């Protein structure tokens, strides 16, 4: 396996690790909205659909890597498409980047001062999905470049294999033609004396009785 193929598989596994949490967290939001019979907001639904499709594509290319290697240019184009899709999902959810998901409550009571740190679960999950989506953009762009390198390397391997087969078939044909010419030359140079000897013997036999 070439270094480009090894790096491609490594980044694919990294994308799998990144995309699974996005699908899990956004699926929780979709389930909550479905449970109360409400429409899921677009900023959740778009990134969720893109993440589900990307996860299916990652699993497929990992399982069928040998087949995907032969169609590396097609894999590169699909990865580039996911780069654009994740950019769209992240742009729709960009409002969450400026949100503060932590709440710090401080106060003083008769027993002393206290500090209470709370985290908004909904905000934290959306912000995590937003950050992981940005990482997926970078990861899919990297696998786009690596798929092009795999295509280039595999193309060179195919050319080398074709050249070797052409050379071996050419040498085999030359051997067959050489052996055929050798046999033909032997047959041509072989003296044809059987017919002449029979004819001369018949003439001698007739002259004997005259």
Short mmCIF file of C-alpha atoms in Angstrom, two decimals:
data_model
loop_
_atom_site.label_atom_id
_atom_site.label_comp_id
_atom_site.label_asym_id
_atom_site.label_seq_id
_atom_site.Cartn_x
_atom_site.Cartn_y
_atom_site.Cartn_z
CA UNK A 1 0.00 0.00 0.00
CA UNK A 2 1.36 3.42 -0.95
CA UNK A 3 1.78 6.19 1.59
CA UNK A 4 -1.12 8.10 0.00
CA UNK A 5 -3.45 5.12 0.49
CA UNK A 6 -2.37 4.70 4.11
CA UNK A 7 -2.96 8.40 4.83
CA UNK A 8 -6.32 8.25 3.09
CA UNK A 9 -7.50 5.39 5.31
CA UNK A 10 -6.13 7.12 8.42
CA UNK A 11 -8.03 10.33 7.68
CA UNK A 12 -11.15 8.30 6.87
CA UNK A 13 -11.02 6.76 10.34
CA UNK A 14 -10.51 10.23 11.82
CA UNK A 15 -13.58 11.46 9.92
CA UNK A 16 -15.55 8.52 11.31
CA UNK A 17 -14.58 9.47 14.86
CA UNK A 18 -15.55 13.11 14.24
CA UNK A 19 -18.83 12.50 12.40
CA UNK A 20 -20.38 9.94 14.76
CA UNK A 21 -20.77 12.47 17.65
CA UNK A 22 -22.37 15.01 15.30
CA UNK A 23 -24.97 12.47 14.19
CA UNK A 24 -25.61 11.38 17.77
CA UNK A 25 -26.08 14.86 19.22
CA UNK A 26 -28.20 16.20 16.37
CA UNK A 27 -30.31 13.02 16.35
CA UNK A 28 -31.18 13.79 19.98
CA UNK A 29 -32.47 17.22 18.92
CA UNK A 30 -34.46 15.76 16.04
CA UNK A 31 -36.00 13.21 18.39
CA UNK A 32 -37.02 15.92 20.87
CA UNK A 33 -38.76 17.96 18.18
CA UNK A 34 -40.49 14.91 16.70
CA UNK A 35 -41.69 13.85 20.13
CA UNK A 36 -43.55 17.14 20.59
CA UNK A 37 -44.78 17.17 16.98
CA UNK A 38 -42.78 20.21 15.95
CA UNK A 39 -40.70 20.89 12.89
CA UNK A 40 -36.97 20.60 13.37
CA UNK A 41 -35.21 23.94 12.75
CA UNK A 42 -33.17 24.20 9.57
CA UNK A 43 -29.91 24.91 11.39
CA UNK A 44 -30.22 21.47 13.04
CA UNK A 45 -31.79 19.56 10.17
CA UNK A 46 -29.31 20.59 7.46
CA UNK A 47 -26.21 19.65 9.42
CA UNK A 48 -27.88 16.45 10.61
CA UNK A 49 -28.71 15.28 7.06
CA UNK A 50 -25.22 16.14 5.82
CA UNK A 51 -23.63 14.29 8.73
CA UNK A 52 -25.75 11.16 8.17
CA UNK A 53 -24.87 11.04 4.47
CA UNK A 54 -21.21 11.68 5.23
CA UNK A 55 -21.17 8.90 7.81
CA UNK A 56 -22.66 6.44 5.31
CA UNK A 57 -20.08 7.50 2.70
CA UNK A 58 -17.21 7.10 5.16
CA UNK A 59 -18.28 3.59 6.14
CA UNK A 60 -18.75 2.58 2.49
CA UNK A 61 -15.31 3.79 1.40
CA UNK A 62 -13.65 2.13 4.38
CA UNK A 63 -15.28 -1.24 3.68
CA UNK A 64 -14.85 -1.12 -0.10
CA UNK A 65 -11.46 0.60 -0.19
CA UNK A 66 -10.08 -1.68 -2.92
CA UNK A 67 -12.98 -0.79 -5.19
CA UNK A 68 -12.86 2.87 -4.21
CA UNK A 69 -9.15 2.94 -5.03
CA UNK A 70 -9.91 2.16 -8.67
CA UNK A 71 -12.51 4.99 -8.69
CA UNK A 72 -10.39 7.43 -6.68
CA UNK A 73 -11.28 10.39 -8.90
CA UNK A 74 -14.98 9.76 -8.19
CA UNK A 75 -14.26 9.50 -4.45
CA UNK A 76 -12.38 12.80 -4.61
CA UNK A 77 -15.33 14.56 -6.25
CA UNK A 78 -17.77 13.21 -3.63
CA UNK A 79 -15.46 14.36 -0.83
CA UNK A 80 -15.27 17.80 -2.37
CA UNK A 81 -19.07 17.84 -2.45
CA UNK A 82 -19.18 17.05 1.26
CA UNK A 83 -16.79 19.93 1.89
CA UNK A 84 -19.35 22.28 0.38
CA UNK A 85 -22.25 20.59 2.18
CA UNK A 86 -20.57 20.90 5.59
CA UNK A 87 -19.74 24.53 4.86
CA UNK A 88 -23.43 25.14 4.22
CA UNK A 89 -24.47 23.38 7.44
CA UNK A 90 -21.92 25.26 9.51
CA UNK A 91 -22.89 28.62 8.00
CA UNK A 92 -26.53 28.06 8.90
CA UNK A 93 -25.51 27.27 12.50
CA UNK A 94 -22.95 30.07 12.80
CA UNK A 95 -25.06 32.01 15.31
CA UNK A 96 -24.16 29.48 18.00
CA UNK A 97 -20.49 30.48 17.88
CA UNK A 98 -21.15 33.67 19.85
CA UNK A 99 -23.33 32.05 22.49
CA UNK A 100 -22.10 31.57 26.06
CA UNK A 101 -23.13 28.08 27.15
CA UNK A 102 -21.89 28.43 30.73
CA UNK A 103 -23.65 30.19 33.60
CA UNK A 104 -21.77 31.29 36.69
CA UNK A 105 -23.89 32.10 39.69
CA UNK A 106 -22.20 33.67 42.68
CA UNK A 107 -23.66 34.99 45.88
CA UNK A 108 -23.25 35.50 49.58
CA UNK A 109 -25.37 33.88 52.24
CA UNK A 110 -25.27 33.79 56.00
CA UNK A 111 -23.13 30.66 55.80
CA UNK A 112 -20.68 32.25 53.40
CA UNK A 113 -20.18 32.92 49.73
CA UNK A 114 -20.97 30.37 47.02
CA UNK A 115 -20.21 29.81 43.37
CA UNK A 116 -22.41 27.74 41.10
CA UNK A 117 -21.27 26.87 37.58
CA UNK A 118 -23.96 25.58 35.25
CA UNK A 119 -23.82 24.50 31.61
CA UNK A 120 -26.66 24.85 29.17
CA UNK A 121 -26.93 21.37 27.65
CA UNK A 122 -28.70 22.45 24.48
CA UNK A 123 -26.23 25.24 23.77
CA UNK A 124 -23.22 23.04 24.52
CA UNK A 125 -24.35 20.25 22.18
CA UNK A 126 -25.07 22.67 19.36
CA UNK A 127 -21.72 24.37 19.84
CA UNK A 128 -19.92 21.03 19.85
CA UNK A 129 -21.69 19.99 16.64
CA UNK A 130 -20.72 23.33 15.10
CA UNK A 131 -17.05 22.86 16.03
CA UNK A 132 -16.95 19.24 14.82
CA UNK A 133 -18.57 20.33 11.56
CA UNK A 134 -15.70 22.76 10.96
CA UNK A 135 -13.22 19.94 11.62
CA UNK A 136 -15.08 17.76 9.12
CA UNK A 137 -14.69 20.46 6.49
CA UNK A 138 -10.93 20.34 6.90
CA UNK A 139 -10.86 16.53 7.06
CA UNK A 140 -12.88 16.02 3.89
CA UNK A 141 -10.75 18.52 2.03
CA UNK A 142 -7.65 16.57 3.07
CA UNK A 143 -9.16 13.27 1.89
CA UNK A 144 -10.07 15.02 -1.38
CA UNK A 145 -6.38 15.77 -1.94
CA UNK A 146 -5.32 12.28 -0.85
CA UNK A 147 -7.85 10.63 -3.17
CA UNK A 148 -6.32 12.54 -6.08
CA UNK A 149 -2.89 11.26 -5.05
CA UNK A 150 -4.24 7.69 -4.83
CA UNK A 151 -5.69 8.06 -8.33
CA UNK A 152 -2.37 9.29 -9.66
CA UNK A 153 -0.41 6.48 -8.00
CA UNK A 154 -2.86 3.79 -9.11
CA UNK A 155 -2.81 5.17 -12.65
CA UNK A 156 0.98 4.81 -12.75
CA UNK A 157 0.67 1.24 -11.48
CA UNK A 158 -1.79 0.39 -14.27
CA UNK A 159 0.59 1.81 -16.88
CA UNK A 160 3.47 -0.26 -15.49
CA UNK A 161 1.34 -3.43 -15.54
CA UNK A 162 0.24 -2.82 -19.14
CA UNK A 163 3.83 -2.26 -20.24
CA UNK A 164 4.95 -5.48 -18.58
CA UNK A 165 2.13 -7.46 -20.19
CA UNK A 166 2.93 -5.92 -23.59
CA UNK A 167 6.59 -6.80 -23.28
CA UNK A 168 5.89 -10.37 -22.18
CA UNK A 169 3.36 -10.92 -24.99
CA UNK A 170 5.76 -9.44 -27.56
CA UNK A 171 8.62 -11.69 -26.50
CA UNK A 172 6.29 -14.71 -26.57
CA UNK A 173 5.17 -13.89 -30.11
CA UNK A 174 8.78 -13.46 -31.24
CA UNK A 175 9.63 -16.87 -29.83
CA UNK A 176 6.71 -18.48 -31.62
CA UNK A 177 7.55 -16.79 -34.94
CA UNK A 178 11.22 -17.72 -34.60
CA UNK A 179 10.42 -21.38 -33.98
CA UNK A 180 8.01 -21.36 -36.95
CA UNK A 181 10.66 -19.85 -39.25
CA UNK A 182 13.19 -22.38 -38.04
CA UNK A 183 10.89 -25.28 -38.81
CA UNK A 184 10.07 -23.81 -42.23
CA UNK A 185 13.73 -23.43 -43.09
CA UNK A 186 14.39 -27.03 -42.04
CA UNK A 187 11.57 -28.30 -44.23
CA UNK A 188 12.71 -26.19 -47.15
CA UNK A 189 16.33 -27.32 -46.93
CA UNK A 190 15.42 -30.98 -46.57
CA UNK A 191 16.34 -32.88 -49.80
CA UNK A 192 13.43 -34.31 -51.70
CA UNK A 193 15.12 -37.46 -53.04
CA UNK A 194 12.44 -40.10 -52.54
CA UNK A 195 10.52 -39.33 -55.76
CA UNK A 196 13.67 -38.95 -57.86
CA UNK A 197 15.17 -42.21 -56.62
CA UNK A 198 11.97 -44.09 -57.41
CA UNK A 199 11.85 -42.59 -60.92
CA UNK A 200 15.50 -43.41 -61.63
CA UNK A 201 15.08 -46.96 -60.40
CA UNK A 202 12.07 -47.48 -62.70
CA UNK A 203 14.07 -46.18 -65.69
CA UNK A 204 16.90 -48.55 -64.93
CA UNK A 205 14.48 -51.46 -64.68
CA UNK A 206 12.97 -50.68 -68.11
CA UNK A 207 16.36 -50.36 -69.78
CA UNK A 208 17.34 -53.73 -68.48
CA UNK A 209 14.57 -55.50 -70.38
CA UNK A 210 14.97 -53.65 -73.69
#
